[in-house]
Coordinates of C-alpha atoms in Angstrom, one line a residue:
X20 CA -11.2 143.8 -47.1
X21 CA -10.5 140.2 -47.4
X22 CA -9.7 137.5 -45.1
X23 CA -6.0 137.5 -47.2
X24 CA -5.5 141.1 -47.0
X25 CA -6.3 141.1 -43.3
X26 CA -3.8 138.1 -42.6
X27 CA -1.2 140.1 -44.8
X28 CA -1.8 143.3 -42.7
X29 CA -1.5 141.4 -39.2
X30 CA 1.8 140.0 -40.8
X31 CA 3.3 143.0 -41.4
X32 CA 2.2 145.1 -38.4
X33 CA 3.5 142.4 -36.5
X34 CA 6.5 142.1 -38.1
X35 CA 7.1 145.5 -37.3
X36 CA 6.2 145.4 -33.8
X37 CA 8.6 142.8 -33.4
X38 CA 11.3 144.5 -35.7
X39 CA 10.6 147.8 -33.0
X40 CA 11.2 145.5 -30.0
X41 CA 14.3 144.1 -31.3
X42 CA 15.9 147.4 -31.7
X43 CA 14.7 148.6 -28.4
X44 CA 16.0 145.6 -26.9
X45 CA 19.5 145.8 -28.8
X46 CA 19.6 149.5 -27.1
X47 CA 18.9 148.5 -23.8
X48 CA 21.3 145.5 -24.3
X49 CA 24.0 148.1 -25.1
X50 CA 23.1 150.3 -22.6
X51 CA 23.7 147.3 -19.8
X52 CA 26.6 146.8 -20.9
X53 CA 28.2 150.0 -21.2
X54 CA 27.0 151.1 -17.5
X55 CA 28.6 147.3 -16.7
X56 CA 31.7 148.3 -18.1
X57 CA 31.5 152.1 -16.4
X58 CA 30.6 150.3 -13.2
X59 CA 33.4 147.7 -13.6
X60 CA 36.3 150.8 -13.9
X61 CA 34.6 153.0 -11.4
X62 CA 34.9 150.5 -8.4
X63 CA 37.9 148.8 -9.6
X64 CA 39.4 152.4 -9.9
X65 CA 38.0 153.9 -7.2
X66 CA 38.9 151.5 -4.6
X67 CA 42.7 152.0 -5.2
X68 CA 42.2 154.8 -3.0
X69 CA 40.8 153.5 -0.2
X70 CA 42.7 152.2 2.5
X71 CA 42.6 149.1 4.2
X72 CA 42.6 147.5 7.6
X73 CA 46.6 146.2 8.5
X74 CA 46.3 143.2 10.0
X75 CA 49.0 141.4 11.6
X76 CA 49.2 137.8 10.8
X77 CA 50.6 134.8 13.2
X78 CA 51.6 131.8 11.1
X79 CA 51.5 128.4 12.5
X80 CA 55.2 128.4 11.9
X81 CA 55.5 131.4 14.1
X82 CA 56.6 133.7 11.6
X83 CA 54.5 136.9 11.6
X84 CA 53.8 139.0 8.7
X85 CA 51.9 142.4 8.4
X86 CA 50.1 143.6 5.5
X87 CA 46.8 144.8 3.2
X88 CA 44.9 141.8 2.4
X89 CA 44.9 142.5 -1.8
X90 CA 42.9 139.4 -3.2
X91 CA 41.3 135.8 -1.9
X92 CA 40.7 132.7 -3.8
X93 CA 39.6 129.4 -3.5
X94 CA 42.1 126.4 -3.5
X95 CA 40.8 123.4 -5.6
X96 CA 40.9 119.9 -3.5
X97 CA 42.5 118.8 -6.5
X98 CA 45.7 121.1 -5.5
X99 CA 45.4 120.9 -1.8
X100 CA 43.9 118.2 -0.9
X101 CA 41.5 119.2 1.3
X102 CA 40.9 122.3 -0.6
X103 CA 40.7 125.5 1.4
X104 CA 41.6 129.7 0.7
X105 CA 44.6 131.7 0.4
X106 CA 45.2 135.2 0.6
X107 CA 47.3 137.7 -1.3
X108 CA 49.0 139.8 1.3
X109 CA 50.4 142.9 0.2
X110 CA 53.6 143.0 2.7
X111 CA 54.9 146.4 0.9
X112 CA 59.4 146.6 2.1
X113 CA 60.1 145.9 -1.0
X114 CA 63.8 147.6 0.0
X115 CA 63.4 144.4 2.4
X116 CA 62.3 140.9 0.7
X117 CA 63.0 142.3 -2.8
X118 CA 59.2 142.1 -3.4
X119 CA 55.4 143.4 -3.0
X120 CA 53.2 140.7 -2.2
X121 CA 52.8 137.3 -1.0
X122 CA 50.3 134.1 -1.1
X123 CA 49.5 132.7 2.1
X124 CA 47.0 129.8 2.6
X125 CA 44.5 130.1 5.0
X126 CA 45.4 126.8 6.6
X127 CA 49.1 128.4 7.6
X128 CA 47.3 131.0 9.5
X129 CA 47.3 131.0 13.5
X130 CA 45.7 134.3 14.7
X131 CA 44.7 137.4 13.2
X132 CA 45.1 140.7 14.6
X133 CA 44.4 144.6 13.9
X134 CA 47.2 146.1 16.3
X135 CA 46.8 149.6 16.7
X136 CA 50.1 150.7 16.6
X137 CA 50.5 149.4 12.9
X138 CA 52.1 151.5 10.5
X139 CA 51.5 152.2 6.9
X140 CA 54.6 154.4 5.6
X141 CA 53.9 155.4 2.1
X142 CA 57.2 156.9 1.1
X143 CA 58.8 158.9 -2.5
X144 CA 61.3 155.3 -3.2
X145 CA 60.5 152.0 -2.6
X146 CA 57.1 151.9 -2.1
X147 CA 54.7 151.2 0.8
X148 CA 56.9 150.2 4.3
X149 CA 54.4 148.3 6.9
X150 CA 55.8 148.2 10.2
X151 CA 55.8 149.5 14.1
X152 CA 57.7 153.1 14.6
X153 CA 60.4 152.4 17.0
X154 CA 62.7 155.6 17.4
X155 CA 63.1 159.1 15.9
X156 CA 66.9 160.2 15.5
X157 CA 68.6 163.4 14.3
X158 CA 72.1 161.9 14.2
X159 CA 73.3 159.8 17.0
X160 CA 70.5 162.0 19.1
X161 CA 67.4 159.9 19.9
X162 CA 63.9 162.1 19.5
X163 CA 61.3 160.1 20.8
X164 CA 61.9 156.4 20.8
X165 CA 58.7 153.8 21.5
X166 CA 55.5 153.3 18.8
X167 CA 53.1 155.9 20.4
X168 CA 56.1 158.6 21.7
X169 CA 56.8 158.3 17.9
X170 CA 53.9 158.4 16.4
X171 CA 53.4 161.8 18.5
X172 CA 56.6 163.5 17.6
X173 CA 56.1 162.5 14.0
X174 CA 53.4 164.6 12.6
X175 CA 55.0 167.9 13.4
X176 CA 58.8 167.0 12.3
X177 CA 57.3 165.6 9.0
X178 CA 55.2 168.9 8.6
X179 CA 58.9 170.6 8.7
X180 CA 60.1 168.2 6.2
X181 CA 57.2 169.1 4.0
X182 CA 57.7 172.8 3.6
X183 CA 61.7 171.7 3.4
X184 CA 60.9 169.5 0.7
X185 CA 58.7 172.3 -1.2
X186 CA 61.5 174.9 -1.0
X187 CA 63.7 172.4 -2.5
X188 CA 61.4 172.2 -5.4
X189 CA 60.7 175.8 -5.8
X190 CA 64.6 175.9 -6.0
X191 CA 65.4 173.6 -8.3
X192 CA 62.3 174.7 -10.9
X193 CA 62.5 178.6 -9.8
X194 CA 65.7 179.8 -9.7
X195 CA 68.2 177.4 -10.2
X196 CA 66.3 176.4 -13.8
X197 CA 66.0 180.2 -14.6
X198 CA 69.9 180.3 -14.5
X199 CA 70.1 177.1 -16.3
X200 CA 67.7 179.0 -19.3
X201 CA 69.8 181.6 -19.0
X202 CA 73.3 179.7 -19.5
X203 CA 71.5 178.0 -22.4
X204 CA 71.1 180.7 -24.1
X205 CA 74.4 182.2 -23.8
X206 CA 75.6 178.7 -25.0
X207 CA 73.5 179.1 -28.3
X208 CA 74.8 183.1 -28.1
X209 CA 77.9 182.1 -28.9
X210 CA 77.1 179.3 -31.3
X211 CA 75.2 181.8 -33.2
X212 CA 78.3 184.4 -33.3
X213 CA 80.4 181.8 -34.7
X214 CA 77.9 180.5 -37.2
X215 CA 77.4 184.6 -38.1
X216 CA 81.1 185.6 -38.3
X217 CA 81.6 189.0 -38.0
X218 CA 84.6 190.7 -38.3
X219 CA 87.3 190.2 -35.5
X220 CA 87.0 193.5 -33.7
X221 CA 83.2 193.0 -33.0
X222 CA 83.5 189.3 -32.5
X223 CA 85.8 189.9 -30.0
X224 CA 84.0 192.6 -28.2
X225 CA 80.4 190.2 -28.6
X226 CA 82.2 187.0 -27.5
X227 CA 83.7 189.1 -23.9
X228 CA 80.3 190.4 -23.4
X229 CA 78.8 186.4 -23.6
X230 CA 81.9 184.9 -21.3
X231 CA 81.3 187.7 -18.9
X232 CA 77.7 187.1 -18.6
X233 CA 78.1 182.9 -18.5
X234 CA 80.8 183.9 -15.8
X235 CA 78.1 185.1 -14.0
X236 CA 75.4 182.6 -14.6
X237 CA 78.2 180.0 -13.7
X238 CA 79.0 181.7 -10.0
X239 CA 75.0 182.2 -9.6
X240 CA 74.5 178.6 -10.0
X241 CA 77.3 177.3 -8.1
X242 CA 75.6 179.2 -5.3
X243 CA 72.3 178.3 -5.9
X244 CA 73.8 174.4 -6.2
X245 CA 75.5 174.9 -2.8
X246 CA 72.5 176.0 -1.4
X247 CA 70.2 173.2 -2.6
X248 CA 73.0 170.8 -1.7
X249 CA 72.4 172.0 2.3
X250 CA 69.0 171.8 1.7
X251 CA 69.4 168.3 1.3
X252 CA 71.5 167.1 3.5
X253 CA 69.2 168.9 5.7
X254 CA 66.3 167.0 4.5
X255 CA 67.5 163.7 5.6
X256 CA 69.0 164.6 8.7
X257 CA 66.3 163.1 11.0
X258 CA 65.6 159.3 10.4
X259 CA 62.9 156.9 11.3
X260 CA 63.1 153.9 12.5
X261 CA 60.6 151.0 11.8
X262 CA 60.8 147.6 12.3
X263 CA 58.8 145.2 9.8
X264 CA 56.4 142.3 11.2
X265 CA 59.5 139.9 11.6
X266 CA 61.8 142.5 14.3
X267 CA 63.8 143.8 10.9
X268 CA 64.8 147.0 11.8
X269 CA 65.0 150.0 8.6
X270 CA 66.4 153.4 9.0
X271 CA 64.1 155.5 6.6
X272 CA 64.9 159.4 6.4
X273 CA 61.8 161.4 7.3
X274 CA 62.1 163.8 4.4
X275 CA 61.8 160.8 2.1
X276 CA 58.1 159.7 3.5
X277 CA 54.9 161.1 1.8
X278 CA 52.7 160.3 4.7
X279 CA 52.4 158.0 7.8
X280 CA 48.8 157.0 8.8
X281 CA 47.4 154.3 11.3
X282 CA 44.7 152.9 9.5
X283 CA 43.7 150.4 12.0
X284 CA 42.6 153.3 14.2
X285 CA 40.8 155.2 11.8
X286 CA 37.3 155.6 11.4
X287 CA 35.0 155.6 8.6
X288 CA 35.3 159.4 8.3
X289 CA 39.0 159.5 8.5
X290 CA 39.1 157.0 5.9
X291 CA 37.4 159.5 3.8
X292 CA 39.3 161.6 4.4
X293 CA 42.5 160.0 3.1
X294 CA 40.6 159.3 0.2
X295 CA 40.0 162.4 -0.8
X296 CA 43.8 163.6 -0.1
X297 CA 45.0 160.5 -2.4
X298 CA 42.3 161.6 -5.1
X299 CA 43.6 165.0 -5.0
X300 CA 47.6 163.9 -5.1
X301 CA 46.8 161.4 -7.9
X302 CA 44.8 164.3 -10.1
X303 CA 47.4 167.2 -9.6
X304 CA 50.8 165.5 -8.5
X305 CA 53.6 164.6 -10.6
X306 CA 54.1 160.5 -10.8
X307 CA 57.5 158.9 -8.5
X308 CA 58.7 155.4 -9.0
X309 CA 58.1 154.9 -12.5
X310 CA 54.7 156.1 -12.8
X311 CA 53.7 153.5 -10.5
X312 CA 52.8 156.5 -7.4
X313 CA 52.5 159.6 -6.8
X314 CA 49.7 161.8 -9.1
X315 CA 49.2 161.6 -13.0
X316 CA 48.3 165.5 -14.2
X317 CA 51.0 165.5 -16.3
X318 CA 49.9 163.4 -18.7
X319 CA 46.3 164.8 -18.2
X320 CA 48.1 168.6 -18.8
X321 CA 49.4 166.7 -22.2
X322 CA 46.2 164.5 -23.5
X323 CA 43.9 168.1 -22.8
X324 CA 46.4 170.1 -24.7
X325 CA 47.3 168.0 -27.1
X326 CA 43.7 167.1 -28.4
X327 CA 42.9 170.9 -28.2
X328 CA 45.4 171.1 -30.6
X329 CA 44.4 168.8 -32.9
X330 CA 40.7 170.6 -32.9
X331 CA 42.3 173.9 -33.9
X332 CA 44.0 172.2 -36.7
X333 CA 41.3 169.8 -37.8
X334 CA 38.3 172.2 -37.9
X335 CA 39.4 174.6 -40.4
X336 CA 41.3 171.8 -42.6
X337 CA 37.5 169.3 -42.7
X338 CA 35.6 171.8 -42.4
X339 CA 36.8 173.8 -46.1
X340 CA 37.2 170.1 -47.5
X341 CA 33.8 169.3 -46.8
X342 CA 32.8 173.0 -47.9
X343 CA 34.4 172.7 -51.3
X344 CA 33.2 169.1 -52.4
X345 CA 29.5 169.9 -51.3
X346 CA 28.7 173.6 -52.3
X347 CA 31.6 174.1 -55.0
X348 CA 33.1 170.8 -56.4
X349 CA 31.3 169.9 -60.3
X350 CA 29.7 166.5 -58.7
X351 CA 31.2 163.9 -61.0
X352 CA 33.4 161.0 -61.0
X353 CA 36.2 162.7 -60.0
X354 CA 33.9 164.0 -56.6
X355 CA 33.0 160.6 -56.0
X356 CA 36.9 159.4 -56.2
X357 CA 37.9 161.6 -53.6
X358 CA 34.7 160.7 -51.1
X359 CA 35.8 157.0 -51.8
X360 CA 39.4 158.0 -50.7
X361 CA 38.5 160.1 -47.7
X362 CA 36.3 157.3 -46.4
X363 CA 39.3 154.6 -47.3
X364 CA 41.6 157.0 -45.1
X365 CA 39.2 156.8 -42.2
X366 CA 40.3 153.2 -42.2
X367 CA 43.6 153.2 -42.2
X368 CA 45.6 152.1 -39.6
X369 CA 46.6 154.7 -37.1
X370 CA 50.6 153.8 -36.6
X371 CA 50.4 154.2 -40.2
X372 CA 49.6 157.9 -40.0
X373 CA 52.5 157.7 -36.7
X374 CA 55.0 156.6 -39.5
X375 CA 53.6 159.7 -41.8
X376 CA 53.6 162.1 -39.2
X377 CA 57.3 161.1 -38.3
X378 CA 58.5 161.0 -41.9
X379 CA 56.8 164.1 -43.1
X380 CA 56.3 166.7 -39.6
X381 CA 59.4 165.5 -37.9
X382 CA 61.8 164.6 -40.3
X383 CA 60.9 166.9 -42.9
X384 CA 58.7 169.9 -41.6
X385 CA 60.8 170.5 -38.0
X386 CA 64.0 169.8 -39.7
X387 CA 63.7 172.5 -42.1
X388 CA 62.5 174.9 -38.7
X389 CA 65.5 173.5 -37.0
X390 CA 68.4 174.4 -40.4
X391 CA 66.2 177.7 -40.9
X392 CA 65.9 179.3 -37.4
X393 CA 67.4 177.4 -35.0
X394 CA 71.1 176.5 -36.4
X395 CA 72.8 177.7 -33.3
X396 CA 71.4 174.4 -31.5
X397 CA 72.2 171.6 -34.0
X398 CA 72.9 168.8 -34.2
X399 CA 70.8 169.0 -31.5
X400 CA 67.0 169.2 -32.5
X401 CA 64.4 171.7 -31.6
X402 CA 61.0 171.0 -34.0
X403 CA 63.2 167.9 -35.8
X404 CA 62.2 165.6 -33.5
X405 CA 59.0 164.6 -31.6
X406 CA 57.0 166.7 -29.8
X407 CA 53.5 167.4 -29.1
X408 CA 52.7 170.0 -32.0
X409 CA 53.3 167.5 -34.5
X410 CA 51.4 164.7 -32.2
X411 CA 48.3 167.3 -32.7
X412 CA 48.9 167.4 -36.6
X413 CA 49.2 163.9 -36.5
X414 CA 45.6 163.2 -35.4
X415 CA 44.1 166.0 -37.0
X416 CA 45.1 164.0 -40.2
X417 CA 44.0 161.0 -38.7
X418 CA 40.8 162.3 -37.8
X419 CA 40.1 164.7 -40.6
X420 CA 37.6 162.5 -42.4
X421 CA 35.1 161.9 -39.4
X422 CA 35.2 166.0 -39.6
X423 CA 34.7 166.0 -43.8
X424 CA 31.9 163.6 -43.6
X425 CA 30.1 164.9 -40.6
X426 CA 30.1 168.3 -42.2
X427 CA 29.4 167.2 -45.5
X428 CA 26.2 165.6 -43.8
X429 CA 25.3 168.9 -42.3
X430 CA 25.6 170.8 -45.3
X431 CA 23.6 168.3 -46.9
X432 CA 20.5 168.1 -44.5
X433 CA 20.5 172.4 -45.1
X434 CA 17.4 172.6 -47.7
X435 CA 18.3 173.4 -51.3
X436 CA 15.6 176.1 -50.8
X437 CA 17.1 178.5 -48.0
X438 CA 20.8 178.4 -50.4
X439 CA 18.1 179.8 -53.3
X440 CA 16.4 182.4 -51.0
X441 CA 19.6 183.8 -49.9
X442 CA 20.6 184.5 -53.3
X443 CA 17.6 186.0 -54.9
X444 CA 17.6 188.7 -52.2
X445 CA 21.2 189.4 -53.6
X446 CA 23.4 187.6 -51.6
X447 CA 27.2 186.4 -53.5
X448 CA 27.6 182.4 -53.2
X449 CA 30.4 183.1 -50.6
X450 CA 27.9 185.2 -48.4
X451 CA 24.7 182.5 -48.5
X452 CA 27.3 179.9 -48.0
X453 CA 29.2 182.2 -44.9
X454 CA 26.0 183.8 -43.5
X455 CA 23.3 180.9 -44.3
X456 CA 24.9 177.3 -45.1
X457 CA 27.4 177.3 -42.4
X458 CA 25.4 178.5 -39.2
X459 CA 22.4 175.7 -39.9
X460 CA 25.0 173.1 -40.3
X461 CA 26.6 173.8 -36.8
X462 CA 25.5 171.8 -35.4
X463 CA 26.5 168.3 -37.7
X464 CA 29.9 170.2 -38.0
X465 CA 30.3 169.8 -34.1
X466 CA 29.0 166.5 -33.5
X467 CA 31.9 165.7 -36.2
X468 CA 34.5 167.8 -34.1
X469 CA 33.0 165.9 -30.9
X470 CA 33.8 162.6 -32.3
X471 CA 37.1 163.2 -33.6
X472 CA 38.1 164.6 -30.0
X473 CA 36.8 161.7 -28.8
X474 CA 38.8 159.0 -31.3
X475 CA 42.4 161.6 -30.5
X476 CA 41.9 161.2 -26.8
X477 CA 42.0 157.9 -26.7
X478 CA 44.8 157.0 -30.0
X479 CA 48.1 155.7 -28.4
X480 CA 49.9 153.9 -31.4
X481 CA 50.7 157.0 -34.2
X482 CA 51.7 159.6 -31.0
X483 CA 54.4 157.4 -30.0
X484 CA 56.8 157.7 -32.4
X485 CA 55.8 161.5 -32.6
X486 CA 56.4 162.3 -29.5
X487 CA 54.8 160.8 -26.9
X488 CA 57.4 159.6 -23.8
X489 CA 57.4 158.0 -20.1
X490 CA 57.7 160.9 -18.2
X491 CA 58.0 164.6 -19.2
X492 CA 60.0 166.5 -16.4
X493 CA 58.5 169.8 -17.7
X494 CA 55.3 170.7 -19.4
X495 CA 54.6 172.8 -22.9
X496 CA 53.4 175.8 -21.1
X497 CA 55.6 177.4 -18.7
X498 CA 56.4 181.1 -17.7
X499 CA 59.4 181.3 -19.9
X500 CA 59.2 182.8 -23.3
X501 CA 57.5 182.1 -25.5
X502 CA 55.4 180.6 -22.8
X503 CA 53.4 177.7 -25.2
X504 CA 56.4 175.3 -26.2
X505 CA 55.2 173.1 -28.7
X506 CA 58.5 171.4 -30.0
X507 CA 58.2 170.0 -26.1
X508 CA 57.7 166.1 -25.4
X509 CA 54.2 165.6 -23.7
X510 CA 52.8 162.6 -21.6
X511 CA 49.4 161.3 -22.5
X512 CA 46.9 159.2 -20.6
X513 CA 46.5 156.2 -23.0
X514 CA 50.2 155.8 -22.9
X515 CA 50.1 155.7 -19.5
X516 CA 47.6 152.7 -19.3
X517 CA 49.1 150.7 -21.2
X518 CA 53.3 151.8 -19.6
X519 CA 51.8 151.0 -15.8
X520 CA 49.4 148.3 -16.7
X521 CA 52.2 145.7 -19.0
X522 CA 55.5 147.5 -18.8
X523 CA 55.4 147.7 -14.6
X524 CA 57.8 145.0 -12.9
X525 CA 55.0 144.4 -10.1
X526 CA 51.6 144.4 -12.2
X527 CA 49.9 143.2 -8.9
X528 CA 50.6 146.5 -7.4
X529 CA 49.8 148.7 -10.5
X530 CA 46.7 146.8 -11.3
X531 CA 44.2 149.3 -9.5
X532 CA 45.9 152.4 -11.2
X533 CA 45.5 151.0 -14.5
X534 CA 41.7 151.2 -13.7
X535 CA 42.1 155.0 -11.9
X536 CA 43.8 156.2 -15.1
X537 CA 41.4 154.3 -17.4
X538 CA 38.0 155.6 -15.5
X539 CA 40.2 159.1 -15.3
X540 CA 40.6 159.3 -18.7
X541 CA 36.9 158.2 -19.4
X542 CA 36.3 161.2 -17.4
X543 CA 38.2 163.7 -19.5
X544 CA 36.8 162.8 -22.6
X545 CA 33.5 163.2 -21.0
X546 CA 34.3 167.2 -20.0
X547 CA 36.2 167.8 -23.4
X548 CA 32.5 166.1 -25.0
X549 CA 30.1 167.7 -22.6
X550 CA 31.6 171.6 -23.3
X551 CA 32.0 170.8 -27.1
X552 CA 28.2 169.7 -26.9
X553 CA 27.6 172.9 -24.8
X554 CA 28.6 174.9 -27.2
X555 CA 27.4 172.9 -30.3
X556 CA 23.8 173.5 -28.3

């Protein structure tokens, strides 16, 4: 070998050393950065579950304030002369001051204490209250009055107000909505004897029979409303009284308070704890106060449901595409035409296919529902306007072509010579490619499945105009016929990021749920991913 062919060799072996390292590099690069980003949500998320000391502060003014110490920064000299730090105190009573928070310069501070009797109040309206408990009242009647007599009459009381407060809900979602389904659909009775009319004789006989029964329903719920109505004034009977850092004193109705806790007194353990009892409120709770509190699994019920959806109409619909154009389509121009098109429609987008999906499923599809079975409700809506059935069909449109071309890989990577074997033992086209072609190309048909998921779970922009809202007071499955709703509204995860995180009137306050929900979500996609893998494996 010569000396130029050597040289030539050490230049390309190098070349592709180097070339080797740069990928591997790349990867890890990616790979920091990702766990970054993971580690970035997690604490931020994870930390808006953890309480916090209470400290009472002293100004140099005398004022006092109590409160969570949210955030610290640095004062340039340029803006305060001497320079110096200032704290953002989370003072909570909004009902109070009007707001959440305030800056206070570590300069206007005189002493800092952690009293024990310090109250954190985190209550269904309103917000946090920080105070001192100062009396317990059931009228004019004083219960316990002082911070610590308080403190130990309170736990019991507010474990009555608890199982009041459940009994009201089982109420007003058991019983009283059963009669409300039940007056509903004596309503659309009716509707749907006038639409049918029949002659007189048996219109009047049907239309007794319906008033009779809605007389009925009617009684029943004026019973049921009296009830709840007791129930309620029952609720609030017994008040608390707290008084905030500067003497304020607030009457706060003990029924109305979530929990009370002490967290200057707590140890690590009991800090735990409460952790783990706001993780599992915030997982399988409803949401209060405009999604800013309270639990999310509403919208975690609708994102898990809703993408499911979109699977079971976005497997079979890719899936025969990619079938056709690989193992029965002539390969021509016109083939290639349609590729180009399904990879174009891959890049449309996505409040483009919203605007589809409303014009086309909505409008046009649930209209037609709505004037063919469902007359008796109109002008009302049923399937003519948003719900999550058509948010599923949305995205499985949107993500059909990852689903074509994943499959249409995996059909291609099957050798030409296992589709030949099938058939000279006697097998029909439809059996090698039922039998044979399919079952090897599992698995690239998954991994397509697995990434569509993943894109659904995480699109915000097409499912809002298709039926995506705020809050849904009641979810698509329920035990009243026919169980699976799917002309219902839904709430979605995404949505909810973006409603808490730039449409909250104290974005301060909401800024560590916007990471919960965010490292939540994360989360979900990762089960919906790791069981689709499972079975893909």
């Amino acid at each position: 070998m010569t000396e130029k062919d050597r040289s030539g060799r050490l230049r390309r072996e190098f070349f592709g050393v180097s070339m080797t390292a740069l990928c591997g590099g790349a990867l890890a690069l990616n790979l920091v950065l990702i766990l970054g980003l993971l580690t970035v949500i997690g604490y931020q998320g994870g930390r808006f579950f953890w309480q916090k000391d209470l400290p009472e502060l002293t100004l140099t003014d005398g004022g006092k304030l109590i409160g969570e110490i949210h955030a610290q920064q640095t004062i340039p000299a340029a803006t305060a002369g001497a320079g110096g730090e200032r704290f953002q105190v989370r003072l909570g009573n909004r009902d109070l001051t009007g707001g959440d928070f305030r800056w206070v310069d570590a300069s206007a501070i005189a002493k800092r204490e952690l009293p024990a009797d310090a109250v954190v109040l985190e209550r269904l309206e309103w917000g946090n209250f920080y105070g001192r408990m100062v009396e317990l009242r059931r009228g004019t009647e004083i219960l316990a009055q002082g911070s610590d007599a308080v403190w130990k009459a309170f736990p019991a009381l507010h474990e009555a107000k608890l199982a009041e407060r459940r009994a009201i809900r089982e109420l007003e979602k058991g019983a009283i909505g059963d009669v409300n389904l039940e007056i509903e659909k004596l309503r659309l009775a009716a509707r749907r004897l006038e639409l049918a009319a029949p002659a007189a004789e048996v219109r009047a006989r049907q239309q007794a029979e319906i008033d009779l029964a809605l007389a009925e329903r009617q009684a029943e719920y004026e019973k049921l409303a009296a009830t709840l109505f007791a129930q309620r004034e029952l609720l609030t009977a017994e008040t608390l009284v707290m008084a905030a850092a500067d003497g304020t004193r607030k009457e706060i109705p003990v029924g109305n308070v979530v929990r009370a806790i002490r967290p200057n007194e707590m140890g690590v353990l009991g800090k735990l704890g409460l952790y783990a009892s706001r993780v599992r409120e915030f997982v399988a709770d409803e949401p209060r106060e405009s999604n800013t509190e309270g639990g999310i699994f509403p919208a975690i019920f609708g994102t898990v449901m809703m993408v499911f959806l979109m699977s079971f109409a976005v497997v079979p619909l890719g899936v025969l595409a990619a079938l056709y154009l690989r193992e029965y389509a002539k390969q021509g121009t016109l083939v290639r035409i349609v590729r180009i098109a399904v990879n174009n429609l891959a890049g449309v987008p996505s409040i483009v296919f919203g605007v589809f999906g409303l014009g086309f499923f909505v409008y046009t599809v649930g209209g037609n529902i709505d004037r063919l079975f469902f007359p008796e409700a109109l002008p009302t809506p049923t399937f003519g306007t948003g719900g999550i059935l058509w948010g599923a069909l949305t995205l499985a449109l949107l993500t059909v072509p990852v689903v074509i071309v994943a499959t249409e890989e995996g059909l291609a990577a099957v050798p030409q010579i296992v589709r030949a074997g099938s058939l000279a033992l006697g097998a029909t086209k439809w059996e090698t490619t039922w039998k044979v072609v399919l079952p090897a190309a599992a698995p690239g048909i998954l991994t397509g499945v697995i990434l569509a998921m993943a894109r659904a779970a995480g699109e915000v922009a097409p499912l809002m105009i298709v039926g995506m809202v705020k809050l849904a007071p009641t979810l698509p499955i329920d035990g009243d016929f026919p169980f699976v709703h799917f002309e219902r509204k839904f709430m979605h995860l995404g949505f909810h990021i973006y409603d808490v995180g730039f449409q909250s009137p104290n974005v301060d306050a909401t800024k560590p749920l916007v990471f919960a929900t965010a490292l939540l979500l994360i989360l979900v996609v990762t089960a919906m991913n790791l069981v689709a893998i499972s079975i893909r494996n």
